[in-house]
Short mmCIF file of C-alpha atoms and ligand atoms in Angstrom, two decimals:
data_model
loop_
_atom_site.label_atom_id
_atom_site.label_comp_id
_atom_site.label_asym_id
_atom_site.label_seq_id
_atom_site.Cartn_x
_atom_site.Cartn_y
_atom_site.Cartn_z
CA UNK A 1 89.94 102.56 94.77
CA UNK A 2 87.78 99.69 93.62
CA UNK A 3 87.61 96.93 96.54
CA UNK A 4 84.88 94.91 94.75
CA UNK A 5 86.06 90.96 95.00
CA UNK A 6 86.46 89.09 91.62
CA UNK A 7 84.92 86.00 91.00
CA UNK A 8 88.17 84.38 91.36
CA UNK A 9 89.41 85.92 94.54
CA UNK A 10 85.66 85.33 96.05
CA UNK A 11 86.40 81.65 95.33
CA UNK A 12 90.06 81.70 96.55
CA UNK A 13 88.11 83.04 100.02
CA UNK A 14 85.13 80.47 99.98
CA UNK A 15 87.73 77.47 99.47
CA UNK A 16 90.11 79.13 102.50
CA UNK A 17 87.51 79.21 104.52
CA UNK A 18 85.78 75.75 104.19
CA UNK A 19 89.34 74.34 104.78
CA UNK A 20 89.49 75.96 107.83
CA UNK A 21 86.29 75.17 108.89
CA UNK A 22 86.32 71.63 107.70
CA UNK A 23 89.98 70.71 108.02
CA UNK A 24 91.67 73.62 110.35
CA UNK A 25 88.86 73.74 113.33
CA UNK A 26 88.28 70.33 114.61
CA UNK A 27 91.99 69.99 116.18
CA UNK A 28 92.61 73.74 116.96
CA UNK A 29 91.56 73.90 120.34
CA UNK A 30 93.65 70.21 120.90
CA UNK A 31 96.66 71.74 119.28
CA UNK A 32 96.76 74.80 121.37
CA UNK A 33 96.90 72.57 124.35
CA UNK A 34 99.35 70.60 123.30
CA UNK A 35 101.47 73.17 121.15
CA UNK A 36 101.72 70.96 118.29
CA UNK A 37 102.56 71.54 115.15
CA UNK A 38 100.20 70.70 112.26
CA UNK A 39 102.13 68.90 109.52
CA UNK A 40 98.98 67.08 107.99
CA UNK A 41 97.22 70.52 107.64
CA UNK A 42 100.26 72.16 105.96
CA UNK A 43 100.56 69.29 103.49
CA UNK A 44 97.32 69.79 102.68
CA UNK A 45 97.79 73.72 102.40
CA UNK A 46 100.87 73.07 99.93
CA UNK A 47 98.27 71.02 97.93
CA UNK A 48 95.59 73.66 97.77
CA UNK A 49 98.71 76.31 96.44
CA UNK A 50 98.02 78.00 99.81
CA UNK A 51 101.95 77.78 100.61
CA UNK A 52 102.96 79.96 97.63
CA UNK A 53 99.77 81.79 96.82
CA UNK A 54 102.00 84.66 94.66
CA UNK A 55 104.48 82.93 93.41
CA UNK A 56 104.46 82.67 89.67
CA UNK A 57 103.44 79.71 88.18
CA UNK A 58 106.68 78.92 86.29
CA UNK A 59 107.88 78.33 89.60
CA UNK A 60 105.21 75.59 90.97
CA UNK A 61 103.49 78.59 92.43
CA UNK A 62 99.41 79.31 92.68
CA UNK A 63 100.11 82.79 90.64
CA UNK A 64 97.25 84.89 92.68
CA UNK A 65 97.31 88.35 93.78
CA UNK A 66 98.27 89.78 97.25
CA UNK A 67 94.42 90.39 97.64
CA UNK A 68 93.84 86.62 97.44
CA UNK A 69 96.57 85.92 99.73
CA UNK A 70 94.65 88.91 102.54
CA UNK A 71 91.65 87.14 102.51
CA UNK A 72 92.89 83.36 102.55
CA UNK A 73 94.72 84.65 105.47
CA UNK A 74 92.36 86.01 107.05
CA UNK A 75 89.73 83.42 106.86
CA UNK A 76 92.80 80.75 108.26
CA UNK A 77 93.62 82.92 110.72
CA UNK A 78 89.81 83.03 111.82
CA UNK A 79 90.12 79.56 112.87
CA UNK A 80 93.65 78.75 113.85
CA UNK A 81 96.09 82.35 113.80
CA UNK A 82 98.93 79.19 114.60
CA UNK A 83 98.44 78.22 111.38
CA UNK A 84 97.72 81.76 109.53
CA UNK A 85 101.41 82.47 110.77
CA UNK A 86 102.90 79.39 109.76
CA UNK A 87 101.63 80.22 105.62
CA UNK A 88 102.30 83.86 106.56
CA UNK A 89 105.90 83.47 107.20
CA UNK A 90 106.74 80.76 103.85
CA UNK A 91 104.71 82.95 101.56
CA UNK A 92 105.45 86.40 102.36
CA UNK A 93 108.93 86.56 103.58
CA UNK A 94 110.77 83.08 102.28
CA UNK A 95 108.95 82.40 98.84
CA UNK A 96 108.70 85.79 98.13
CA UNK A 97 112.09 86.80 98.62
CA UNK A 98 113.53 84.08 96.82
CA UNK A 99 111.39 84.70 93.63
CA UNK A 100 112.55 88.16 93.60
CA UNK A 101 116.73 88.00 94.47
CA UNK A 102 116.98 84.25 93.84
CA UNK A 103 118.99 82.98 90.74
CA UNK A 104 117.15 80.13 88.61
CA UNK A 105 119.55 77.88 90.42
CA UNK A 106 117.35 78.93 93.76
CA UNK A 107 114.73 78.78 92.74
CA UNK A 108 114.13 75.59 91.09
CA UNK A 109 115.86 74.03 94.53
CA UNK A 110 113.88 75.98 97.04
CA UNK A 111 111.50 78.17 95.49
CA UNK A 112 109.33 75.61 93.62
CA UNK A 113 108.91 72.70 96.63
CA UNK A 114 108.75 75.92 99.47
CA UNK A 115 105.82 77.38 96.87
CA UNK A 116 104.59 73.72 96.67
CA UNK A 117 104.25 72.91 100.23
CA UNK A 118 106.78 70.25 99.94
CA UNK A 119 109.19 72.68 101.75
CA UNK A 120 108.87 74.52 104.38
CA UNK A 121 111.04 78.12 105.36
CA UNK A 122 111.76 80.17 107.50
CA UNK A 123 113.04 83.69 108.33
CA UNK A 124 116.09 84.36 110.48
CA UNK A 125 116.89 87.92 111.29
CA UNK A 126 116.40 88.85 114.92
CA UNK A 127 118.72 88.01 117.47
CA UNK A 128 119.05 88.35 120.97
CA UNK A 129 120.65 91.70 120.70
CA UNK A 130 119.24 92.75 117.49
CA UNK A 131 114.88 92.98 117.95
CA UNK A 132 113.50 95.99 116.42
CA UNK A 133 116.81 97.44 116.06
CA UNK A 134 117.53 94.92 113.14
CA UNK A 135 120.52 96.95 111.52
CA UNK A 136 122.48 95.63 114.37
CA UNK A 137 123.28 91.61 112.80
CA UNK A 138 126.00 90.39 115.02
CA UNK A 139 125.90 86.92 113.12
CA UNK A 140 128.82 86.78 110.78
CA UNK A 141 129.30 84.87 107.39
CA UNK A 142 133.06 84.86 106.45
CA UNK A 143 133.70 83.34 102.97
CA UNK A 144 136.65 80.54 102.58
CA UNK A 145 136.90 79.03 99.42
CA UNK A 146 133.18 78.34 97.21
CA UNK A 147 132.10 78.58 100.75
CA UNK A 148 131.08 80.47 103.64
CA UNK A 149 131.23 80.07 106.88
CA UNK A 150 128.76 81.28 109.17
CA UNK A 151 128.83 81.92 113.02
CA UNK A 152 126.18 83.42 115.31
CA UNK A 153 123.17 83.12 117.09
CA UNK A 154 118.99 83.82 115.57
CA UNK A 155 116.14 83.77 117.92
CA UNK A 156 112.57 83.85 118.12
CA UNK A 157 112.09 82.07 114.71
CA UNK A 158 108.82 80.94 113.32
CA UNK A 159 108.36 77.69 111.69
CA UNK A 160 112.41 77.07 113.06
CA UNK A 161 111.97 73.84 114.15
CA UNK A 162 109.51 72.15 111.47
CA UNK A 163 111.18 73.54 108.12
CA UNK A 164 113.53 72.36 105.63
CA UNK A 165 115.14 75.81 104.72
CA UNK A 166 116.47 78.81 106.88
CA UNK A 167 116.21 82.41 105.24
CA UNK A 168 118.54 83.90 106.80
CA UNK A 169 120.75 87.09 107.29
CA UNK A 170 124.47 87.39 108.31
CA UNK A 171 127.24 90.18 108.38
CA UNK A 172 129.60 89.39 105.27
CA UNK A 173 131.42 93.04 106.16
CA UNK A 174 130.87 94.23 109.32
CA UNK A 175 132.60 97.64 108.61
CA UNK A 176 129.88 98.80 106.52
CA UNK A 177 127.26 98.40 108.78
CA UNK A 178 123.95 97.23 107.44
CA UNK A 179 125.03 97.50 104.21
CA UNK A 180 127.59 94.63 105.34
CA UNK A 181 124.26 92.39 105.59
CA UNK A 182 123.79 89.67 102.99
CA UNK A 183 121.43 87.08 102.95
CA UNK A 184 121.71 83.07 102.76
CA UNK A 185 119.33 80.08 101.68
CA UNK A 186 120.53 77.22 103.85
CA UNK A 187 119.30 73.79 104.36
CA UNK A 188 118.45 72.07 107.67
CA UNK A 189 120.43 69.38 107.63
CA UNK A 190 123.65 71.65 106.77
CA UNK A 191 126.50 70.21 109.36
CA UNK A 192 126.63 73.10 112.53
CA UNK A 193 122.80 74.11 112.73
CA UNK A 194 121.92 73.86 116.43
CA UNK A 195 118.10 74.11 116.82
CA UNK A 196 117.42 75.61 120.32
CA UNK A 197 114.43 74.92 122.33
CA UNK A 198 110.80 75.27 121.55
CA UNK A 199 109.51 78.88 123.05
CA UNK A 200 106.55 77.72 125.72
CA UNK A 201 104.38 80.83 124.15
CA UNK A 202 101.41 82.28 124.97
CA UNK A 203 99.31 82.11 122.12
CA UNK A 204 99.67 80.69 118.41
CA UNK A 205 101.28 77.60 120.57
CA UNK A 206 101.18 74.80 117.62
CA UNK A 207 103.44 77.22 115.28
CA UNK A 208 106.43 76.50 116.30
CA UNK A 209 109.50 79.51 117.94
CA UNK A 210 113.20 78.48 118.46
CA UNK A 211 116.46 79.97 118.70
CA UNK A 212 119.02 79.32 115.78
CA UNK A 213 123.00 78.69 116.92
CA UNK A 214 125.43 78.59 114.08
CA UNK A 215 128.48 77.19 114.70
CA UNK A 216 130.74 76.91 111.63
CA UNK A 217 128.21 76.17 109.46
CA UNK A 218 129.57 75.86 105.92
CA UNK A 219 126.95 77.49 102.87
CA UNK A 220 127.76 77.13 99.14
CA UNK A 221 128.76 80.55 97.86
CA UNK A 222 125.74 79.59 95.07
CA UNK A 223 123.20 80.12 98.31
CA UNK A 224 123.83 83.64 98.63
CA UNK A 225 120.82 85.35 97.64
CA UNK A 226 121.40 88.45 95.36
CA UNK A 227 124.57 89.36 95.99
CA UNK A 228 126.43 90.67 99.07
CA UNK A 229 125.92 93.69 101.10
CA UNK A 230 121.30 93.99 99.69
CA UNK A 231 120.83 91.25 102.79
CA UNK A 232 119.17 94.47 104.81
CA UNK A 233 117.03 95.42 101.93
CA UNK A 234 116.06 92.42 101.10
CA UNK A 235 115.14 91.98 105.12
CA UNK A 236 113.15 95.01 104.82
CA UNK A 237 111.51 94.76 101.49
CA UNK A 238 110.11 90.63 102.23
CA UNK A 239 108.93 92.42 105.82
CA UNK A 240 106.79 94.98 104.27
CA UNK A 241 104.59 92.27 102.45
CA UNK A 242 105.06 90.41 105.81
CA UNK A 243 103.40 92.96 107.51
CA UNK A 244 100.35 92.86 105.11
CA UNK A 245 100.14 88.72 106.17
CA UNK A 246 100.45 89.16 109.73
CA UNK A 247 97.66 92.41 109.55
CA UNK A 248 95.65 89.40 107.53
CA UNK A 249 96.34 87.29 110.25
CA UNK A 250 95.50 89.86 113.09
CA UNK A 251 91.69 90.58 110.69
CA UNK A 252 90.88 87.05 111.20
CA UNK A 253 91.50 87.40 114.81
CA UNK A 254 89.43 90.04 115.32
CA UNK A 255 86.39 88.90 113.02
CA UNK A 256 86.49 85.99 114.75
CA UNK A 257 86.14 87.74 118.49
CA UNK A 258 83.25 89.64 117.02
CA UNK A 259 81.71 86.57 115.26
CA UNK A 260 81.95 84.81 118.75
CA UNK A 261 80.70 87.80 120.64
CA UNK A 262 77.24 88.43 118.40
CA UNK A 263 76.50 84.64 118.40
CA UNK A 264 76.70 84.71 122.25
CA UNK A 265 74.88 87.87 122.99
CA UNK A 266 72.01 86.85 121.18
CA UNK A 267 71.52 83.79 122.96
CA UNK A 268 72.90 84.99 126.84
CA UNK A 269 69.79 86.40 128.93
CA UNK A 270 69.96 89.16 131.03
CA UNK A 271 67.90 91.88 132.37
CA UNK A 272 64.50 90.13 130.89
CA UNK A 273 66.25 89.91 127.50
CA UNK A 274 68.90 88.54 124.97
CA UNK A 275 72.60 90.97 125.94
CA UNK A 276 72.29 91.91 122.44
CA UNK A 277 69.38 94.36 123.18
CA UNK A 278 71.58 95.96 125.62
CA UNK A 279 72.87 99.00 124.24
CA UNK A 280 76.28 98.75 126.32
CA UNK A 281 76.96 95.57 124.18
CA UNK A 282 75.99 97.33 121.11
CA UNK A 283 77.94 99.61 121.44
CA UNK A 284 80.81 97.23 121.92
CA UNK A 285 79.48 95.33 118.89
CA UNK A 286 79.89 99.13 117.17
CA UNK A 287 83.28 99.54 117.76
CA UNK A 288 84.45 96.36 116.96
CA UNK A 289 83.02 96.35 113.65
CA UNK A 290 84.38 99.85 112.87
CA UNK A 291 87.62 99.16 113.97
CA UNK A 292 87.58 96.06 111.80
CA UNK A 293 85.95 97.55 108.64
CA UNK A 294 88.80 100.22 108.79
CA UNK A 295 91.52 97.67 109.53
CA UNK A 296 90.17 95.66 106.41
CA UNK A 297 90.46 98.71 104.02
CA UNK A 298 93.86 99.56 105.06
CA UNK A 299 95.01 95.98 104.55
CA UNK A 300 92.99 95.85 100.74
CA UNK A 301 94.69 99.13 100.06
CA UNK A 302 98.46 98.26 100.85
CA UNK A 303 97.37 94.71 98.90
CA UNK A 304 96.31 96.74 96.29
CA UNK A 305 99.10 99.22 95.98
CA UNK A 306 102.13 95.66 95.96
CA UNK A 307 99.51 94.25 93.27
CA UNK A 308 99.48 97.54 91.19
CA UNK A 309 103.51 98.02 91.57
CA UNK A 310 103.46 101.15 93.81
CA UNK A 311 104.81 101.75 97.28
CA UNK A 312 103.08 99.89 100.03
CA UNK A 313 105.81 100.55 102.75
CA UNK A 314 103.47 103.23 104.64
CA UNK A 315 100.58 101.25 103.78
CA UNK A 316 101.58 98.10 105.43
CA UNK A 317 103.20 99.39 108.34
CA UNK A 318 99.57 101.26 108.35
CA UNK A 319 97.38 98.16 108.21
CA UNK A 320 99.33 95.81 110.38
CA UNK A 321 99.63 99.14 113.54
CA UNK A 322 95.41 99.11 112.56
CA UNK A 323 94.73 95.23 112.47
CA UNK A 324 97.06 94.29 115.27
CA UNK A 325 95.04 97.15 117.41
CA UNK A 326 91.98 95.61 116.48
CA UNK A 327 92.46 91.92 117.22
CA UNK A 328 93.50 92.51 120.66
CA UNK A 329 90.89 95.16 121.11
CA UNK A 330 88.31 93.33 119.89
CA UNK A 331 89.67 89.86 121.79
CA UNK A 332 89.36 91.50 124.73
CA UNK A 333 85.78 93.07 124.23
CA UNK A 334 84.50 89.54 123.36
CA UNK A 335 85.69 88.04 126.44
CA UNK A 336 84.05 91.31 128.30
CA UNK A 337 80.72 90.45 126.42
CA UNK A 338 81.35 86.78 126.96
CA UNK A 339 81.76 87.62 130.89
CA UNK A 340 82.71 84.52 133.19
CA UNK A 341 82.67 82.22 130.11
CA UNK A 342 84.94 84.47 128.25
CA UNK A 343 88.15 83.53 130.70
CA UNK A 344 87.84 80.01 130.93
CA UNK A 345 88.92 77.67 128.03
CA UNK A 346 85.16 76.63 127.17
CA UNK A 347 84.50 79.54 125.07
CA UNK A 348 87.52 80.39 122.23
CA UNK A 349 87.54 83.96 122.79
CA UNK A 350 90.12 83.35 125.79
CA UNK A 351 92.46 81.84 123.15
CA UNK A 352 91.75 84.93 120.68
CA UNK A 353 93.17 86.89 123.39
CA UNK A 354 96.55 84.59 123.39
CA UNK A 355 96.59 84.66 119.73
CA UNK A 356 96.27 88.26 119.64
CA UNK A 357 98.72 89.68 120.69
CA UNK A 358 101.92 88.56 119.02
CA UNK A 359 100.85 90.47 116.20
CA UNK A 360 101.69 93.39 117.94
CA UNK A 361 105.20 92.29 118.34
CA UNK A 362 106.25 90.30 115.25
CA UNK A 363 107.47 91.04 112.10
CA UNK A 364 107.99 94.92 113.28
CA UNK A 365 106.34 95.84 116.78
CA UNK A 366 103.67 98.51 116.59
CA UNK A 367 106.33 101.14 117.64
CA UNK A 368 108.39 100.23 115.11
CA UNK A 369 105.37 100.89 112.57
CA UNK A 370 104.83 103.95 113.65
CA UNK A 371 108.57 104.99 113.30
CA UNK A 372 108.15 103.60 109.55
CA UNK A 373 105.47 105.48 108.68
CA UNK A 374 106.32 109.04 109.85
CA UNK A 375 109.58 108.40 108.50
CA UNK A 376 107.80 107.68 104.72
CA UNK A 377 105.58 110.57 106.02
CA UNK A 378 108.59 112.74 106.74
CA UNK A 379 110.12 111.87 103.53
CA UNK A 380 107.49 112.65 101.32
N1 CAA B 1 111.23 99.16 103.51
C1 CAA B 1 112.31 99.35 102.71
N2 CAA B 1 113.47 99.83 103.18
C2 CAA B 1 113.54 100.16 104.47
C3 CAA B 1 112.45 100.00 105.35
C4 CAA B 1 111.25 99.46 104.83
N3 CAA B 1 110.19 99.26 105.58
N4 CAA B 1 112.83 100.39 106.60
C5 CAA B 1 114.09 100.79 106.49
N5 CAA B 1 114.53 100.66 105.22
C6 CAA B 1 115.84 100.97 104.68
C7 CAA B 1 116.16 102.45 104.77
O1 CAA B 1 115.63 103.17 103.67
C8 CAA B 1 117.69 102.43 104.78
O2 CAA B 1 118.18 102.17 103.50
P1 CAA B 1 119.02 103.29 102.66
O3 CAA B 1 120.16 103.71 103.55
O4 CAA B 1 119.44 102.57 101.44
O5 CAA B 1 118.05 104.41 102.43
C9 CAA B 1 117.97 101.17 105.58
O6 CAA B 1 116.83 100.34 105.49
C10 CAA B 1 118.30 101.43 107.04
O7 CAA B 1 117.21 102.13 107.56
P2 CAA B 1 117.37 103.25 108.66
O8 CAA B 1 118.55 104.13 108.32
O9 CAA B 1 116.07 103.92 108.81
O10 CAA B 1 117.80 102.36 109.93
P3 CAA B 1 117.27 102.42 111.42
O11 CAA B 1 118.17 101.51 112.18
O12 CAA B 1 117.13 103.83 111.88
O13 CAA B 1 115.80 101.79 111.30
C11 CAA B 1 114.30 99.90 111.25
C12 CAA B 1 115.60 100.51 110.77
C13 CAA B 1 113.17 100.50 110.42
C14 CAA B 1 114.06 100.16 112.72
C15 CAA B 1 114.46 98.40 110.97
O14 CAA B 1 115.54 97.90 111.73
C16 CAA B 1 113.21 97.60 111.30
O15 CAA B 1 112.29 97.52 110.49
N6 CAA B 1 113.20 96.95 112.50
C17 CAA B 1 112.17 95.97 112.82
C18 CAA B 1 112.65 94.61 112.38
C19 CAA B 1 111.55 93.61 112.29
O16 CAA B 1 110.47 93.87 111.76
N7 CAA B 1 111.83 92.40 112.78
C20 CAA B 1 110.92 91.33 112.69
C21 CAA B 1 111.72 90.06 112.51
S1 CAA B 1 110.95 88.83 111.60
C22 CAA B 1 109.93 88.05 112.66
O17 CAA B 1 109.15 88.68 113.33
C23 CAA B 1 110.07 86.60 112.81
C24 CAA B 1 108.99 85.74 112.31
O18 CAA B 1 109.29 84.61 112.09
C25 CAA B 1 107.58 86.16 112.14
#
């Protein structure tokens, strides 16, 4: 396996990561306060292609490989995980699985302005009785006409209250179980949308979480993406390269808590010296940078295998149960190193900490990775 950067995806990294340095940093810290939600920054994400990173260029997308998606992720999500998420969630789940069910009648609607950065998606398949156990959609779509009608309830929905577009899953024939799931492109302003309140979250607070109520919400039979009864494969399939995005997002995290930790301990004094020629922070220094190096390699080689056409299912439940590990891990070692200063809101690695954790929980909690990969274990 060949991990060596092009020159191209080295640049695709270098101009990710002076955007968030230059553009993404200054009103982090502000926006975590204040939970709000950066439209100027996504604008100018949809103008760098950063909204649609893989999606083709014949539909307005930047046409770059899952590789170059990792590490402008990653370098994002090193500065503001809020806003890692918020490109996570439109280019892995929404632009991706329109480009690969949609008709050409989707896509030049949704997929070219959501791959643009003029739109903004999101995904809607948990509810509040269906979490991990997805399979278990209670929302129902019933058709009537060159229409159908949808009833039901989404929750904990990323980007739900700033986009334009839901991606969203309902029960067109609830006798066959999940293969009774289809899936439905709808528009905000579609008559019957009731956007439920803003989650008060602890960490990645300025991307924004809402419930979802449908009441008799009426979606063109041309918005049904694919056809009826693939809605739980498409689920699945779009969450597998989701996974990759939010183990991306989880890297930056913990790079970031070990950036923060050697810059500190080699200016803290202790003990007649700088803490970094303590060997009980080196060896915390170790460890984080081991567990990050091997998170890294997971995530390159599940990017690698969706670039070169193979499976990545094992792979990306692999690298998001490694990553997600590691940024909390390593979040809370650098607030350990960072002593004092590293609880109080002075120092970032507190907010690391916040930040961290969700990416144990979204987009497939770490037990349900596990279950994913001995089952592709199992099967093989
Ligand atoms: N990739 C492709 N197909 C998959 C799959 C995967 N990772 N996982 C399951 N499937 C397929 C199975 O092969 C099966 O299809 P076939 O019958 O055609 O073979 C079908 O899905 C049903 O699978 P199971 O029989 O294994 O069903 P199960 O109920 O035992 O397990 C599950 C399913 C794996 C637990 C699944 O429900 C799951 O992944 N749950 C987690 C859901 C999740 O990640 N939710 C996150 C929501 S999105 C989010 O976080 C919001 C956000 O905005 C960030």
């Amino acid at each position: 396996m060949n991990f060596d950067l092009t020159e191209e995806q080295i640049s695709i990294r270098d101009a990710a990561k002076d955007f968030a340095e230059n553009e993404i940093a200054p009103s982090a810290v502000e926006r975590d306060l204040t939970a709000e939600f950066p439209h100027e920054i996504v604008k100018k994400l949809g103008e760098l292609g950063f909204m649609g990173m893989m999606v083709s260029h014949e539909w307005g997308g930047a046409g770059m490989d899952t590789i170059s998606y990792v590490l402008a992720i990653e370098e994002i999500s090193k500065v503001d995980a809020s806003v890692g998420v918020i490109m996570s969630v439109n280019n892995s789940l929404v632009c991706f699985g329109i480009e690969k069910w949609g008709s050409d009648f989707q896509k030049e609607k949704y997929l070219k302005p959501l791959a643009s950065g003029n739109l903004l998606g999101a995904f809607c398949l948990s509810e509040p009785e269906a979490g991990s156990d997805a399979t278990h959609q209670s929302t129902e779509a019933v058709l009537d006409g060159d229409h159908y009608v949808i009833n039901g309830m989404k929750n904990w929905i990323t980007n739900g209250v700033q986009c334009d577009v839901y991606f969203l899953q309902a029960m067109t024939d609830k006798s066959k179980g999940y293969k009774g799931i289809s899936t439905f492109i709808i528009d905000k302003n579609t008559p019957g949308l009731e956007i439920g309140k803003k989650e008060d979250k602890m960490g990645i607070r300025s991307s924004d979480t809402c419930t979802l109520g449908l009441n008799n919400v009426r979606v063109p039979v041309e918005n049904l993406l694919g056809e009826e009864g693939i809605g739980f494969k498409i689920a699945m399939e779009t969450l597998n390269g989701g996974r990759i995005g939010v183990a991306a997002q989880a890297l930056g995290i913990a790079q970031a808590s070990l950036e923060a930790s050697v810059k500190y301990s080699k200016v803290r004094k202790a003990f007649d010296s700088t803490i970094s020629e303590l060997q009980s922070i080196q060896f915390k220094l170790a460890e984080m940078s081991t567990d990050i190096e091997s998170a890294r390699l997971m995530i390159y080689s599940a990017a690698l295998n969706k670039d070169n056409k193979k499976s990545y299912v094992k792979e990306a439940s692999m690298a998001k149960l490694l990553a997600s590990q590691a940024a909390v891990s390593c979040a809370l070692e650098a607030i350990q190193i960072h002593g004092g200063y590293g609880y109080v809101r002075e120092y970032l690695v507190e907010r690391f900490l916040r930040d961290s954790k969700i990416t144990q929980i979204y987009e497939g909690t770490s037990e349900i990775q596990k279950l994913v990969i001995a089952r592709e274990i199992l099967r093989s």
